[in-house]
XYZ file of C-alpha atoms in Angstrom:
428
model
C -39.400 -211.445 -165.776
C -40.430 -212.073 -169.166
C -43.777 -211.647 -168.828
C -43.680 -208.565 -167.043
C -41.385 -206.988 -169.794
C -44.433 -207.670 -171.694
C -46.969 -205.865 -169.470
C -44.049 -203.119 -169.317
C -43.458 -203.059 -172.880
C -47.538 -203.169 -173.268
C -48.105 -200.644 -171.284
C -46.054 -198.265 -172.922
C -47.172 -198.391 -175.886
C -50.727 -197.703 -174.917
C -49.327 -194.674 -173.028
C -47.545 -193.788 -176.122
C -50.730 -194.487 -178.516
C -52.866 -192.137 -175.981
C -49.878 -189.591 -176.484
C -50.425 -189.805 -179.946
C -54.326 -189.557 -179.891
C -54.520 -186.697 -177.697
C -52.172 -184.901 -180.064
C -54.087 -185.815 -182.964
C -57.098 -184.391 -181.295
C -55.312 -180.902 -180.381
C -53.785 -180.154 -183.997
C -57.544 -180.931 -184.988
C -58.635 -178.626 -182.731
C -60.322 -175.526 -184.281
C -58.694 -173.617 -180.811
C -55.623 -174.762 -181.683
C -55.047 -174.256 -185.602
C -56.821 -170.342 -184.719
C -54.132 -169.752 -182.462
C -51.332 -170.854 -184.528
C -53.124 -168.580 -187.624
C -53.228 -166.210 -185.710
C -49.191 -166.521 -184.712
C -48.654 -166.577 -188.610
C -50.574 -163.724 -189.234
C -48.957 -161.518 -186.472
C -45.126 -162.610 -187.654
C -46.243 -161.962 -191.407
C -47.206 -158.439 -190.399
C -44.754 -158.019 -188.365
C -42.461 -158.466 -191.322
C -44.751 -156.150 -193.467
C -43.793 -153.528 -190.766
C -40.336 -154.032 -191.530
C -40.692 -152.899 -195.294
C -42.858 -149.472 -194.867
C -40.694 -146.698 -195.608
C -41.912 -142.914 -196.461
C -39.876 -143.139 -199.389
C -42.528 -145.800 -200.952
C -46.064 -144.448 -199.357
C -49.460 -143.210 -200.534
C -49.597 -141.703 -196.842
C -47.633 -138.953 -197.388
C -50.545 -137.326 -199.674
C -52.725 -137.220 -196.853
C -50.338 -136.350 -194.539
C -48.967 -133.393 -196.925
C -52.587 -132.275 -197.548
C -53.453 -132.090 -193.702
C -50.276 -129.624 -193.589
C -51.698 -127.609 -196.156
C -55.223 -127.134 -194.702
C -53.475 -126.094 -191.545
C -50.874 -123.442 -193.213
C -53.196 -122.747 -196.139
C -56.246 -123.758 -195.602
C -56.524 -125.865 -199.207
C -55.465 -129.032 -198.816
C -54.448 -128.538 -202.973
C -51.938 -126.045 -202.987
C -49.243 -129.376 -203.976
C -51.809 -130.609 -206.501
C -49.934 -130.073 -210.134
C -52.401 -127.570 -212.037
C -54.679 -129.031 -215.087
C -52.471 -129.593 -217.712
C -49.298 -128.849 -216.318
C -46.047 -130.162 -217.695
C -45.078 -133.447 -216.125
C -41.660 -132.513 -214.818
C -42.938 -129.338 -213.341
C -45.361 -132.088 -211.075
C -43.142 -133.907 -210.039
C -41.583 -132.272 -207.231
C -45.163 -131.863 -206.096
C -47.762 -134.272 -204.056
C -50.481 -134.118 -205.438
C -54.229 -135.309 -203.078
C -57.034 -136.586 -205.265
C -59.302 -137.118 -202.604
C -61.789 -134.490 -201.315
C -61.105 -132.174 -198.601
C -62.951 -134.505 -195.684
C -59.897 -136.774 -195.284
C -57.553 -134.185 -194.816
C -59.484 -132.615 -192.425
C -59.558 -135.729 -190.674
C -55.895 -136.112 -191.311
C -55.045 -132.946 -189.617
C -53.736 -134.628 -186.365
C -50.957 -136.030 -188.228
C -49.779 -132.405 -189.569
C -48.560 -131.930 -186.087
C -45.692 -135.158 -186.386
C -43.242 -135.921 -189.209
C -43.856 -137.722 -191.946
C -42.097 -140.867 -190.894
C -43.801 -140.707 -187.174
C -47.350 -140.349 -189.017
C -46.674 -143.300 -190.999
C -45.607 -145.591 -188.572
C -48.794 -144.273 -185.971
C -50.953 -144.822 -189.327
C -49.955 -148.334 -189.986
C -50.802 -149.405 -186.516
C -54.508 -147.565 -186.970
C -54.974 -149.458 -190.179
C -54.065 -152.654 -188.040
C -56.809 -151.951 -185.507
C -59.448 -151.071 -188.374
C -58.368 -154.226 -190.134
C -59.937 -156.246 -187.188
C -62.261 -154.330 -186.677
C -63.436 -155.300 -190.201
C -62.555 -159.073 -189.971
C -64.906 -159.316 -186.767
C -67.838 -157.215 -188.261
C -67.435 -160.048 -191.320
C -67.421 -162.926 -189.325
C -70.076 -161.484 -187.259
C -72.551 -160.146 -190.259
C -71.640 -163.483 -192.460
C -73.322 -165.588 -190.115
C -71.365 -168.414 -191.444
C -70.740 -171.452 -188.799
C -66.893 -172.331 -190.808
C -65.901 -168.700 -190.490
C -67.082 -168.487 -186.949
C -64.867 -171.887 -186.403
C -61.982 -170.880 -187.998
C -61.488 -167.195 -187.633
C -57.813 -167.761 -187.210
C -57.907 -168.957 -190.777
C -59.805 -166.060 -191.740
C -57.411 -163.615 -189.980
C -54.355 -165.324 -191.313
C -55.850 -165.409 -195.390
C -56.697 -161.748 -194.527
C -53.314 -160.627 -193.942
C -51.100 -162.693 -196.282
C -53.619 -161.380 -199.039
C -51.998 -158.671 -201.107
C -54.857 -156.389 -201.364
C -54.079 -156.316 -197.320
C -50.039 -155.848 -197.940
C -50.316 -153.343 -200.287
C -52.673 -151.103 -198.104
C -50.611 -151.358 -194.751
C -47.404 -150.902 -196.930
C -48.346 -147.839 -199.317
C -50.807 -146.369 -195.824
C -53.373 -146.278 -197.907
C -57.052 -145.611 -196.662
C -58.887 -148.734 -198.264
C -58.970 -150.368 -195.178
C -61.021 -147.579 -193.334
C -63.373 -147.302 -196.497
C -64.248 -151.581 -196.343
C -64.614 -150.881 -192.565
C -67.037 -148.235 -193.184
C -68.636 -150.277 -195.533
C -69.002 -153.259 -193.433
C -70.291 -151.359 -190.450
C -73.122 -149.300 -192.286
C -74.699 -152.807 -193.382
C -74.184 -154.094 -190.000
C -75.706 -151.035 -188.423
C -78.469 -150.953 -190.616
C -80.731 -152.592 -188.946
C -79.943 -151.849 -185.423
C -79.137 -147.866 -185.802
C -80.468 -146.903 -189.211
C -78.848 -143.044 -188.398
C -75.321 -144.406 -187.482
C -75.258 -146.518 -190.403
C -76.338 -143.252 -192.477
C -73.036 -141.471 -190.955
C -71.047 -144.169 -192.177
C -71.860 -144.196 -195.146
C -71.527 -140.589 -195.824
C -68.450 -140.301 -194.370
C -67.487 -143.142 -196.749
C -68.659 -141.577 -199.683
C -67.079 -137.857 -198.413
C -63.550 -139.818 -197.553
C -63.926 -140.708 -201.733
C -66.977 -140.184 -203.715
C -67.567 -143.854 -204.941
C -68.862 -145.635 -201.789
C -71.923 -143.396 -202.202
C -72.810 -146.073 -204.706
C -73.652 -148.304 -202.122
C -76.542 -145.967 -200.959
C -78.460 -147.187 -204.381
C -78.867 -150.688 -201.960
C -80.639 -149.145 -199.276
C -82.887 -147.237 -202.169
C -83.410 -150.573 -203.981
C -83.416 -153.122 -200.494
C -84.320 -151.112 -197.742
C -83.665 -149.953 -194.649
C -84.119 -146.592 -197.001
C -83.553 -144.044 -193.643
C -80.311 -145.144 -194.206
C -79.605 -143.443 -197.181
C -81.702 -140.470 -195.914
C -79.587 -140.248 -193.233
C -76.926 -140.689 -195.228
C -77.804 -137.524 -197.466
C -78.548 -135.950 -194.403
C -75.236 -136.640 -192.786
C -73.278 -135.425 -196.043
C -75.158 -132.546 -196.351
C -74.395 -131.332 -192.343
C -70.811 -132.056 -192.808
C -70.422 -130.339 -195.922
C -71.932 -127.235 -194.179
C -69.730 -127.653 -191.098
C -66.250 -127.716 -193.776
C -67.569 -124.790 -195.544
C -68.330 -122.721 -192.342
C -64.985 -123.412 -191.008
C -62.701 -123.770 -194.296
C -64.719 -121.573 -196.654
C -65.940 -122.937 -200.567
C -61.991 -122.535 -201.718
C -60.734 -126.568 -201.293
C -64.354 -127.809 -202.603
C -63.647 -125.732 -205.918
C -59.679 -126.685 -206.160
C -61.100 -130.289 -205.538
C -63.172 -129.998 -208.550
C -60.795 -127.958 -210.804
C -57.683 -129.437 -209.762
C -59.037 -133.438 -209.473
C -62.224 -134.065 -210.991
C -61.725 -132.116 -214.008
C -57.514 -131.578 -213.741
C -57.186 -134.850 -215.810
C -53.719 -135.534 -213.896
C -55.104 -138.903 -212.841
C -53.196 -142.357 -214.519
C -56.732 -144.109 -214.795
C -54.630 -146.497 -217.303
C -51.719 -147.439 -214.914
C -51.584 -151.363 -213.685
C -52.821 -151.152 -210.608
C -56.268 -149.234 -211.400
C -58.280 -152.179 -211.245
C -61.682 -151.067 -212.282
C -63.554 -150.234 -215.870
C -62.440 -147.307 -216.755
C -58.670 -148.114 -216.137
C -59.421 -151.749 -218.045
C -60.764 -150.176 -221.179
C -57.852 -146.736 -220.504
C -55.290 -149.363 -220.981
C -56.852 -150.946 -224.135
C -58.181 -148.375 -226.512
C -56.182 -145.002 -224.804
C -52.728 -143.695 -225.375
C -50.530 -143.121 -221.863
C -47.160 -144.023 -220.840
C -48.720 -147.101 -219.149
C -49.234 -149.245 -221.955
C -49.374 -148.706 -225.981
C -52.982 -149.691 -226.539
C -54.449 -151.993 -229.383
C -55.729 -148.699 -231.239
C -55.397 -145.173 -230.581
C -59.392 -144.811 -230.092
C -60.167 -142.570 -226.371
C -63.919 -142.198 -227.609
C -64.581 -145.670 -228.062
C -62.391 -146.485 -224.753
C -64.486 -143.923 -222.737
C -67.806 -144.858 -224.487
C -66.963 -148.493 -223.770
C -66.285 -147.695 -220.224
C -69.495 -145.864 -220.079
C -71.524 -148.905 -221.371
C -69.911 -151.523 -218.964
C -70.444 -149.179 -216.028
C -74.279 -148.693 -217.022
C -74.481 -152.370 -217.594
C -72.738 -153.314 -213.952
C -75.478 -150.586 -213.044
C -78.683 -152.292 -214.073
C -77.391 -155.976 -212.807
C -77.064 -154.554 -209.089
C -81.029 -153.416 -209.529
C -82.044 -156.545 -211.329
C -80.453 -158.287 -208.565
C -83.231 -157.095 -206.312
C -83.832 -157.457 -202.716
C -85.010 -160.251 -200.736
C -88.606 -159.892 -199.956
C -89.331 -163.439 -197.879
C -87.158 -161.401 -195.217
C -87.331 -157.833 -193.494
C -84.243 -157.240 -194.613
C -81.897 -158.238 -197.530
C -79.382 -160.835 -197.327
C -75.451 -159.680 -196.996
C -75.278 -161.636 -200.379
C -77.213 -158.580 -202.034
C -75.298 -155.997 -200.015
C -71.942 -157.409 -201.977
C -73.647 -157.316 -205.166
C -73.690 -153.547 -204.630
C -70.173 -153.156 -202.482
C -68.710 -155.549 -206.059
C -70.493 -153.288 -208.631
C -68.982 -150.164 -206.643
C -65.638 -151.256 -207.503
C -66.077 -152.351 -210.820
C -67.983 -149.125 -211.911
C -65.514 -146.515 -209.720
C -63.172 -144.662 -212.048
C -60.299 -145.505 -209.761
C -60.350 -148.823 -208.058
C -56.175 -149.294 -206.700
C -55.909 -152.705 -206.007
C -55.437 -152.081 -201.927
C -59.402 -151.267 -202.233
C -60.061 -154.876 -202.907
C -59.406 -155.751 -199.328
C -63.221 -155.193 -199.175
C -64.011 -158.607 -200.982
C -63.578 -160.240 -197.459
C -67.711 -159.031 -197.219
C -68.259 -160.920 -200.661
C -66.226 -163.421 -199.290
C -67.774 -164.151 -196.101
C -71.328 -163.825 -197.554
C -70.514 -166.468 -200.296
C -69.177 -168.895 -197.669
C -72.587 -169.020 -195.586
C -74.939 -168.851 -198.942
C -72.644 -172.487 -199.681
C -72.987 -173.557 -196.616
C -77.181 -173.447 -196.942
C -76.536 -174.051 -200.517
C -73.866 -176.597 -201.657
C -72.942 -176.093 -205.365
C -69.844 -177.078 -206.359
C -70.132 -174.841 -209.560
C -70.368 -171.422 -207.528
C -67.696 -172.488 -204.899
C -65.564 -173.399 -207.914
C -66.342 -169.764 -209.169
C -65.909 -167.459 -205.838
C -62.366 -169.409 -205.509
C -61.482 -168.362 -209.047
C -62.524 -165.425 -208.410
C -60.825 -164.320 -205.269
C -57.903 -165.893 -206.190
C -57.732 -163.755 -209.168
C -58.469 -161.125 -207.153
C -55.452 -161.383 -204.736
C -53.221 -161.555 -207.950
C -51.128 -158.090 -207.460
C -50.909 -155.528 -210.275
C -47.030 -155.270 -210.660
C -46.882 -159.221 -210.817
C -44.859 -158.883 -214.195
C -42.283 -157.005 -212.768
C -38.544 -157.725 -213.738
C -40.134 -160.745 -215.873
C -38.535 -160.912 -219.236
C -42.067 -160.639 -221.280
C -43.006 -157.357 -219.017
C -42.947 -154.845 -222.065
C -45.011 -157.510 -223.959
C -47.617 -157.660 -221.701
C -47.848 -153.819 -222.021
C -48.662 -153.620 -225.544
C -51.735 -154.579 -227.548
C -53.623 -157.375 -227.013
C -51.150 -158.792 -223.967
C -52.515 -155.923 -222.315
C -55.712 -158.239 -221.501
C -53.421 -160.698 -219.244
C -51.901 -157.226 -217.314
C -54.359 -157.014 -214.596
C -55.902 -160.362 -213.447
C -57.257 -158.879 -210.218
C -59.757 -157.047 -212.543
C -61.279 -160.824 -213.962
C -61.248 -161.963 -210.513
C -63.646 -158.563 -209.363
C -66.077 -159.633 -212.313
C -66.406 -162.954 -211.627
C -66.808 -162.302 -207.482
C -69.700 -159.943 -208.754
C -71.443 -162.433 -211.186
C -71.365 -165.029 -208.377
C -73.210 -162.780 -205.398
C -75.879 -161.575 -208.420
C -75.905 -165.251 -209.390
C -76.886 -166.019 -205.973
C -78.877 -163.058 -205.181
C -81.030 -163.943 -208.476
C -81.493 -167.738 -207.111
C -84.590 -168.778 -206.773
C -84.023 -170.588 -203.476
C -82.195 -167.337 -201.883
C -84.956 -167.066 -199.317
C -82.972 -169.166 -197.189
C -79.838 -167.221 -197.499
C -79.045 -165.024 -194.594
C-alpha cells in the first residue's frame, strides 16, 4: 500500500511537471503569443470603433467635398475665402487637399455622412494590413516575421494608428501607398510610378519621395511617376474643367486659412509657427514670422541635403529599405503640414531599423530608434485638462508641446546614421 501511494503520488507529479512543461512551451510559442496579439489588437479596435462619431471627424471634409464635385463640380465651394473673418468660416468645411481625393471620394457622396464614416473606418482597417504585411514583407527582418502578432498589436494601440481610424483620416492610405511603390519598385517599376503619383496627387508632399528614385534608382519609377501625374491631371481637367485646380491654389495654397502652428502639426514649419509666430495656438517666444519662416526654410533645406548625402547603396542593385526611410522621414519633417495620424508611416522606418540591428547589433542605435518612436507615438493633445496646459503654450514651454516632433528627428538621424555606415553593404 505504501509503496504504491508512492508510485501513485510519483507518478502524478511527473504528469503534472509534463503539464507544466508543455504549457511553458505553448505561451513560448511565437504561434501562440501572435494569436493572442492579434486578439488584443482586434478588441482594442473594436473599442476604437466604439468612439468614432461624425461629430469629431476629419472625414466629413472629404466626404463634404465629394458632394460638392457632384452638385458643383468644385470640391471648394465650403472652403472659407482667403482672408475671411473667422466666424463667417465656421459654419463652413473647409478641404485642403487637391481635387484627386475627392474625386476618389465621390462614392461616398451617394450615403450619409455617418454611413460613409463607418464604411470608411472599415477601408482604413483593410489598408492598415495591407501596410503591416507589405512591412513585414519588404523589412526582411526574421523577429518581425516571428512575431507579426506583436507587430500588429504595437500597430494598433499606437496613437498615430487611433487617431487616423478615429478622426477617418487618409494617412493610412498615403503610408500604404508609400510602402507599396518601394515594394513595387523593383518588380513593376510602372505600378510603383502610379503609386506614387497618386500619393503625391492625394497631397502634394509624398512627391518628395520621388527625389529617392532620382538619387537611388529604379529612376523609371519616378518617370512613371511624372508620367502617371501628368495623365491623371489631364483626365480631371477633361472631365471637371481647370475651375477646382485654380480654387485649390487660391483658396489652399495661397488662402493662408491653414493652423500650421496648432499642436498636432508635427512637422518644421508648424515647430518653428509655434515658436517665433503669433496664432491663437500658442503666444510665441517673440513676435518674429520672418525669422520663423526663414528658420523653417533653413531646416527644411538642411533635412533636404542629408536625404542626398545619405546616398544610395551601390554594393547592391538596388538600395536598402533603410535609405527609402531616410527619404519617407525627411518627407515628414520637411512637409508644411505633417498631423500626427501621418506618422503611422514610421512602421517602414521601423521595420527597416529592426533588420539593419539584427545584421548590425549596436546597442547605441537601438537605444536611439526606441527613443525615437516612442517619442513619436507621444499624442499632440497629451497636455490636455493638465493644470500646466496654458504654460506649456507660451514661450519657451512651447519646446516640450509636441514631443512626437523630437521623436520624427531622431527616427530620421538614425536611418541616415545607418544609411551613411560604412558597413551598410550588408543591410538589406
Amino acid at each position: 500500500m505504501y509503496d504504491s501511494t508512492i508510485t501513485y503520488v510519483g507518478t502524478g507529479t511527473e504528469r503534472v511537471r509534463k503539464e507544466q512543461n508543455v504549457m511553458r512551451v505553448i505561451t513560448r510559442s511565437p504561434m501562440f503569443i501572435n494569436w493572442i496579439a492579434l486578439l488584443l489588437a482586434l478588441v482594442w479596435l473594436g473599442l476604437v470603433w466604439a468612439t468614432v462619431t461624425p461629430a469629431n471627424d476629419d472625414f466629413k471634409q472629404y466626404w463634404q467635398a465629394a458632394i460638392n464635385i457632384r452638385e458643383h463640380n468644385d470640391p471648394y465651394v465650403t472652403t472659407p475665402d482667403p482672408h475671411a473673418p473667422e466666424t463667417a468660416a465656421k459654419p463652413q468645411i473647409a478641404f485642403p487637399n487637391p481635387p484627386l481625393l475627392a474625386y476618389l471620394m465621390l462614392p461616398f457622396s451617394f450615403t450619409s455622412a455617418e454611413a460613409s464614416l463607418k464604411i470608411w473606418f472599415g477601408l482604413n482597417l483593410m489598408l492598415l494590413a495591407g501596410l503591416i504585411a507589405i512591412c513585414i514583407d519588404v523589412s526582411d527582418s526574421q523577429l518581425v516575421r516571428r512575431y507579426w502578432g506583436v507587430v500588429v498589436l504595437l500597430m494598433a494601440i499606437a496613437p498615430p494608428t487611433r487617431l487616423s481610424l478615429q478622426l477617418g483620416q487618409v494617412s493610412i492610405l498615403l503610408a500604404l501607398l508609400a510602402a507599396g511603390t518601394y515594394w513595387l519598385a523593383y518588380r513593376r517599376a510602372a505600378a510603383a510610378g502610379v503609386l506614387l503619383a497618386f500619393g503625391a496627387l492625394i497631397k502634394l508632399y509624398p512627391g518628395f519621395v520621388g527625389l529617392f528614385f532620382l538619387r537611388c534608382g529604379p529612376r523609371r519609377v519616378a518617370w512613371w511617376g511624372a508620367i502617371a501625374g501628368i495623365a491623371t491631371l489631364i483626365i480631371s481637367l477633361a472631365l471637371h474643367g481647370p475651375v477646382p485646380y485654380q480654387e485649390y491654389l487660391r483658396k489652399v495654397l495661397f488662402g493662408g486659412f491653414y493652423p500650421y502652428a496648432a499642436e498636432f502639426n508635427i512637422s518644421l514649419v508648424g515647430f518653428f509657427q509655434r515658436l517665433l509666430v503669433p496664432s491663437r495656438f500658442a503666444i510665441p517666444i517673440a513676435a518674429m514670422p520672418e525669422v520663423g519662416w526663414g528658420a523653417a526654410l533653413a531646416a527644411i533645406c538642411t533635412v533636404a541635403i542629408l536625404c542626398w548625402w545619405a546616398g544610395a547603396n551601390s554594393a547592391k542593385p538596388s538600395p536598402s529599405l533603410v535609405h527609402y526611410s531616410v527619404y519617407l522621414c525627411g518627407m515628414l519633417l520637411i512637409a508644411p503640414v505633417n498631423g500626427a495620424y501621418n506618422l503611422v508611416a514610421l512602421l517602414i522606418p521601423a521595420t527597416a531599423g529592426i533588420r539593419a540591428l539584427e545584421l548590425q547589433p549596436q546597442k547605441h542605435l537601438r537605444f536611439w530608434l526606441v527613443l525615437g518612436l516612442a517619442l513619436a507615438c507621444m499624442p499632440p493633445g497629451w497636455s490636455a485638462g493638465l493644470p500646466f496646459y496654458e504654460t506649456l503654450h507660451t514661450g519657451w514651454w512651447i519646446l516640450l508641446l509636441s514631443p512626437a516632433i523630437y521623436g520624427l528627428a531622431i527616427v530620421f538621424g538614425v536611418m541616415v546614421w545607418m544609411a551613411r555606415s560604412r558597413n551598410d553593404d550588408h543591410i538589406d
